[in-house]
Coordinates of C-alpha atoms and ligand atoms in Angstrom, one line a residue:
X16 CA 86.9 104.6 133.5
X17 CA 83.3 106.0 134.5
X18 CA 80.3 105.8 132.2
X19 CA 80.7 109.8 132.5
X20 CA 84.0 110.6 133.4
X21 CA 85.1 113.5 132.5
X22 CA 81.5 115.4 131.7
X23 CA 80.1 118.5 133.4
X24 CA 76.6 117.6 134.5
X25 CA 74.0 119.8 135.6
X26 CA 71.3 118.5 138.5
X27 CA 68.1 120.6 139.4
X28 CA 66.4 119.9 142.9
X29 CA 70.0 118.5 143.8
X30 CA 69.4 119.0 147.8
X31 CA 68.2 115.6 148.6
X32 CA 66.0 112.8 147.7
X33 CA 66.4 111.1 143.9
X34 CA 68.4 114.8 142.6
X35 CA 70.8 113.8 145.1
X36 CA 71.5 110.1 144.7
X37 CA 71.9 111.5 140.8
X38 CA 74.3 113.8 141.8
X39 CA 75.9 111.1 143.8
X40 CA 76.0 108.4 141.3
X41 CA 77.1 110.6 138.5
X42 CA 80.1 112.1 140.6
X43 CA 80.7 108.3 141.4
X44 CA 80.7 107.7 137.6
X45 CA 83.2 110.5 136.6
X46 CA 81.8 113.3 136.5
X47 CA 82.0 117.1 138.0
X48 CA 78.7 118.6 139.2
X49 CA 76.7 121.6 139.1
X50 CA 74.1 120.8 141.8
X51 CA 70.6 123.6 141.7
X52 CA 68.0 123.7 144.5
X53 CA 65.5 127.2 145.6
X54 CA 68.8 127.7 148.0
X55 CA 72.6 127.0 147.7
X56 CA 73.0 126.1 151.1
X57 CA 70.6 123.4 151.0
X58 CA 73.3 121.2 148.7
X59 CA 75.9 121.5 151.0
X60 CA 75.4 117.8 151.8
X61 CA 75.1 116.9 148.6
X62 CA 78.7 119.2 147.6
X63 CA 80.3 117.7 150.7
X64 CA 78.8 113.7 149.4
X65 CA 80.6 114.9 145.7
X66 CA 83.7 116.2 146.9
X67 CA 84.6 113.3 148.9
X68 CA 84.4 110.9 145.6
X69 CA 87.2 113.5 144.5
X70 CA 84.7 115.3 141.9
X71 CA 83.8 119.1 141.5
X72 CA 80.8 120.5 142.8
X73 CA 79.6 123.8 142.3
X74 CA 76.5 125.3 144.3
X75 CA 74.1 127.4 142.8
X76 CA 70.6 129.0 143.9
X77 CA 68.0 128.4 141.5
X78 CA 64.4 128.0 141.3
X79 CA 63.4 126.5 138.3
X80 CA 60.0 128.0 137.5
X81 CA 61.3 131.2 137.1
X82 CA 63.2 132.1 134.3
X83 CA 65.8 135.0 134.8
X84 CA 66.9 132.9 138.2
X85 CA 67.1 130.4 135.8
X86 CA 69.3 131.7 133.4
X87 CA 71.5 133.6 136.1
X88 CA 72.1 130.2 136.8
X89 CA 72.8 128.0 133.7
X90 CA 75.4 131.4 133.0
X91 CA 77.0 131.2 135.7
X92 CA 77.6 127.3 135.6
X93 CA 79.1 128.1 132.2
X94 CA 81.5 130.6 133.6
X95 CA 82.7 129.0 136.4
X96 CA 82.8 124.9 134.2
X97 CA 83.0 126.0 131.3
X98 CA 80.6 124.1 129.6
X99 CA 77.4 121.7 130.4
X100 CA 77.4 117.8 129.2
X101 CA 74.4 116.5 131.2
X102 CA 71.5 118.2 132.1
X103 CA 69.1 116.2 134.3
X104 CA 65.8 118.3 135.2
X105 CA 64.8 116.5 138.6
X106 CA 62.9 119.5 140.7
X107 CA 59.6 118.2 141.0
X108 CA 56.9 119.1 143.8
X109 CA 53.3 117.9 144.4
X110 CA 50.1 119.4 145.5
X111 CA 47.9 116.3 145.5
X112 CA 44.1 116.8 145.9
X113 CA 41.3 115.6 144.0
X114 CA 40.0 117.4 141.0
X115 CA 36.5 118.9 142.2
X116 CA 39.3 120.3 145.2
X117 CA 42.3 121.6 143.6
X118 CA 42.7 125.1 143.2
X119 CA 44.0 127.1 140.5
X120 CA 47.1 127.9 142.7
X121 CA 47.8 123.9 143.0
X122 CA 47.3 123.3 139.5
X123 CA 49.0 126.6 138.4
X124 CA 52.5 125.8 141.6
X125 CA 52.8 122.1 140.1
X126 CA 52.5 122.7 136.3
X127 CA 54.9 126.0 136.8
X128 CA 57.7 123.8 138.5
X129 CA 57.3 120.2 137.3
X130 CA 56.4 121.4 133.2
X131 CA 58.1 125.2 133.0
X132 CA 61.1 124.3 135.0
X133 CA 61.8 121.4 133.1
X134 CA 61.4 123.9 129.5
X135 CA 63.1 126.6 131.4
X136 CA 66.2 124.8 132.1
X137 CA 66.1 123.1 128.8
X138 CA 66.1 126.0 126.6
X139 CA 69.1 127.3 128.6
X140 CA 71.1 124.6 128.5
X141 CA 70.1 123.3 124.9
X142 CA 71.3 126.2 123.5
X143 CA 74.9 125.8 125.1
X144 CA 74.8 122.0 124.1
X145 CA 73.9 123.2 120.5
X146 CA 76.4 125.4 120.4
X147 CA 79.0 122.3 121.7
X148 CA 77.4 120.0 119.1
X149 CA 77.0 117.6 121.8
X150 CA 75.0 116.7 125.3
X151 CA 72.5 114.9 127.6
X152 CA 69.5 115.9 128.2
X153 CA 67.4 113.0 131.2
X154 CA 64.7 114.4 132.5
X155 CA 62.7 113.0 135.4
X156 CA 58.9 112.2 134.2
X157 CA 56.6 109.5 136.6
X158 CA 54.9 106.4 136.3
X159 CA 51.7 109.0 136.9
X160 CA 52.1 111.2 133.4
X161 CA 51.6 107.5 131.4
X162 CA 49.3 106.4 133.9
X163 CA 47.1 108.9 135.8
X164 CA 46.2 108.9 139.0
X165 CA 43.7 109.9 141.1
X166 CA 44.5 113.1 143.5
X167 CA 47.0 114.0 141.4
X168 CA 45.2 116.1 137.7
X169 CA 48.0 118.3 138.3
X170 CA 51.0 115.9 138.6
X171 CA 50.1 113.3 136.1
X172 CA 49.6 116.2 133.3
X173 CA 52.6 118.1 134.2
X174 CA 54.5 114.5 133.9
X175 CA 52.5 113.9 130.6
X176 CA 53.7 117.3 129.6
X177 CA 57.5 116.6 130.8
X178 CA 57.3 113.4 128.4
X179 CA 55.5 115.3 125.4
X180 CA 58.5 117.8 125.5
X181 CA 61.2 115.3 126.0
X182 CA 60.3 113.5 123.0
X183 CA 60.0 117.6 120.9
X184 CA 63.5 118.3 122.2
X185 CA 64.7 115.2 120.8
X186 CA 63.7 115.4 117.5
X187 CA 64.3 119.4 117.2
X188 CA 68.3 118.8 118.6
X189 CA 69.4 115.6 117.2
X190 CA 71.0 116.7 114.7
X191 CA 73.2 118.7 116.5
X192 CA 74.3 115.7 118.6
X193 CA 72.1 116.5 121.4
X194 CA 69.9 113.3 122.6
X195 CA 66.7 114.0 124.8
X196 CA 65.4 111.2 127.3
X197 CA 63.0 110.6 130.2
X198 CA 62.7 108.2 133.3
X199 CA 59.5 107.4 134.6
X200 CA 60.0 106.1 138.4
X201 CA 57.3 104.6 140.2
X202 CA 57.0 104.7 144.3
X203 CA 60.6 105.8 145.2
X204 CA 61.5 106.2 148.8
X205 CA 62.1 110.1 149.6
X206 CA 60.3 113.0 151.5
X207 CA 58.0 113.6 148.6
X208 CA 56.3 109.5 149.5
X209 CA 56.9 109.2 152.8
X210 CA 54.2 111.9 153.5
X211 CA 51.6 109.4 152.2
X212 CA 49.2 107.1 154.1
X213 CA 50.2 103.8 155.7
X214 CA 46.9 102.5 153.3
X215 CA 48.3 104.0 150.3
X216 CA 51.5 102.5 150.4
X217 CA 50.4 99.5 151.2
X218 CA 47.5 99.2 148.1
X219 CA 50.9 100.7 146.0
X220 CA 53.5 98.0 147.0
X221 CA 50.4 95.2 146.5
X222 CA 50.7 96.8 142.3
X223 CA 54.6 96.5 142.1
X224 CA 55.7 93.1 140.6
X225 CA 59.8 92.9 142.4
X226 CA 57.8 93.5 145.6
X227 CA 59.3 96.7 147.0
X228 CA 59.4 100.4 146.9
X229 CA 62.2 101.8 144.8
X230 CA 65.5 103.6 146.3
X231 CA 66.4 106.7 144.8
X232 CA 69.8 104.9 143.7
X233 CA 67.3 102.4 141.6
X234 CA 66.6 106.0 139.4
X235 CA 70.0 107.3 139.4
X236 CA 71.7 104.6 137.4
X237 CA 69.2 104.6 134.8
X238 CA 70.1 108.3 134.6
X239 CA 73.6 107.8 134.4
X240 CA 72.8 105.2 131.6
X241 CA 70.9 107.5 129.7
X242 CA 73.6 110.4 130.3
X243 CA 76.5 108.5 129.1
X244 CA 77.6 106.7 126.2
X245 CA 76.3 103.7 126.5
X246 CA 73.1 104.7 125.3
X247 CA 74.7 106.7 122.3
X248 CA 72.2 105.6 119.9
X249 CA 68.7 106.6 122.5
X250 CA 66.9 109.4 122.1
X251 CA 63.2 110.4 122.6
X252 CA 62.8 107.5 124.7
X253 CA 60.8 107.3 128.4
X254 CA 62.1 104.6 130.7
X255 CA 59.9 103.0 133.2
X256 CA 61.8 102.6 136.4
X257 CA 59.2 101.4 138.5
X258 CA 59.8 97.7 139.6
X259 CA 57.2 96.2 136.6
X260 CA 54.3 98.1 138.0
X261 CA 52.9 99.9 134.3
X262 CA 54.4 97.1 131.7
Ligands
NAP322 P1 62.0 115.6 147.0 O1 62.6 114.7 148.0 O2 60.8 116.4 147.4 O3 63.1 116.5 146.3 C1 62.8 117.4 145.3 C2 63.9 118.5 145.3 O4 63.5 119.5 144.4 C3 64.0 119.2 146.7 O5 65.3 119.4 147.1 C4 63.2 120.5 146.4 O6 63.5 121.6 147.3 C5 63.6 120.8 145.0 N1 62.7 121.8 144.4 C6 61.4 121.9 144.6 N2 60.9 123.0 143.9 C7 62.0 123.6 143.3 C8 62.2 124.7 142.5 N3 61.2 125.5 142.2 N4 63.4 125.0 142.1 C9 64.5 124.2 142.4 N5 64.4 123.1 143.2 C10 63.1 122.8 143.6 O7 61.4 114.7 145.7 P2 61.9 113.4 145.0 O8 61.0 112.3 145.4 O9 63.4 113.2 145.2 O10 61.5 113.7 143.5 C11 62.5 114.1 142.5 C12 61.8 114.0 141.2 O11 61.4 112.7 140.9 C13 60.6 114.9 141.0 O12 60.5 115.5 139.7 C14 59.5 113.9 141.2 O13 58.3 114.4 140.6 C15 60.0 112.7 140.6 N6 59.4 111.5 141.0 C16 59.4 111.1 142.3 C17 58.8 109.9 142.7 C18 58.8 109.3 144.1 O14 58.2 108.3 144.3 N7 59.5 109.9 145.0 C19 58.2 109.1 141.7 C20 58.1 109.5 140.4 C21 58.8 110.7 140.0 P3 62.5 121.8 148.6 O15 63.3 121.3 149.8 O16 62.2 123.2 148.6 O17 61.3 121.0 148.4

């Protein structure tokens, strides 16, 4: 039996990259998937990855700093699954610049997807997991909102932020059987690092212990970890996945 067999789990930012080796890995794991991204037929990959591991996916346009798209969303996945188990809040963008540079439209684009989106979606589903007296809640942090980092004033404090409020949600739904988590990955392979210089990979590989970037799969298993039982008794709590770099 799958560590999550069975559960309806919801995945923001679903269309590739880390969302979609969590989709992935929880579909492989037993689950049935409502997979979110700006635009539905952007997870069509991602449906098609689902479906042939014989699990459920169901496509749905959201973006996740906006809230009545938001909760058009999170109702419809009710209606059409019934109800949500897992909630994992993985949309994240970056507009990386250095302080004395960055706009109030970068500060204002990363703290309204990364931070809102993450308290959007939350609120939406938590009340639907309160109501079930029972559900997941992971939500995807970074090594940079325990860390800091230069170029990034907006990242680092809407990952801070994300932390801050998974660790609130936890304690305010805990008694209703809902637990709260975060993962903190490091450098992770996808189209949000790739982007960076030769230079800065190679000064960010030099920090990491195991000696290599991660792979999106590295995240999703901690996710499915936290979403299933196995971790029963966790809540509140922010997991560095980030090969030993930030002990
Ligand atoms: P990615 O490859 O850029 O994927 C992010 C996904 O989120 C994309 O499909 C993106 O759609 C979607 N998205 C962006 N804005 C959205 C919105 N407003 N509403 C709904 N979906 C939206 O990024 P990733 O590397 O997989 O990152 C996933 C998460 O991990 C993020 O929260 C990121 O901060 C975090 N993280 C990543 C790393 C890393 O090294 N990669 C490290 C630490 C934390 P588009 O195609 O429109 O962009």
């Amino acid at each position: 039996m799958g560590a999550v067999e069975g559960k309806i789990a919801l995945v923001t930012g679903a269309a590739r990259g880390i969302g979609r080796a969590i989709a992935e890995e929880l579909a492989a794991e037993g689950a049935d998937l409502v997979l979110c991204d700006l635009k539905a037929e952007w997870l069509s990959e991602t449906a098609a990855a689902i479906q042939a591991k014989g699990r459920k996916a169901v496509c749905l346009p959201a973006d996740v700093g906006n809230g009545e798209s938001v909760d058009a969303a999170v109702a419809e996945a009710v209606k059409q699954c019934g109800r949500i188990d897992i909630l994992v809040n993985n949309a994240g963008i970056t507009k990386d610049t250095f302080l004395a540079r960055m706009s109030e439209q970068d500060w204002d684009a990363v703290i309204n997807v990364n931070l809102k989106g993450t308290f959007l979606f939350t609120k939406a589903v938590g009340k639907v997991m309160m109501k079930q007296r029972g559900g997941a809640i992971v939500n995807i942090a970074s090594i940079i909102g325990l860390i800091g980092n230069a170029g990034q004033c907006n990242y680092a404090a809407s990952k801070a932020g994300v932390i801050a409020l998974t660790k609130s949600v936890a304690k305010e739904l805990a008694s209703r059987n809902v637990r709260a988590n975060a993962v903190a990955p490091g450098f992770i392979d996808t189209k949000m690092t790739e982007v960076l210089a030769d230079d800065i990979k190679k000064q960010m590989l030099a920090l990491i212990p195991l000696g290599r970037f991660g792979q999106p799969r590295d995240v999703a298993r901690v996710v499915v970890f936290l979403a299933g039982e196995q971790s029963a008794y966790l809540t509140g709590q922010v997991l560095t996945v980030a090969g030993g770099m930030a002990m």
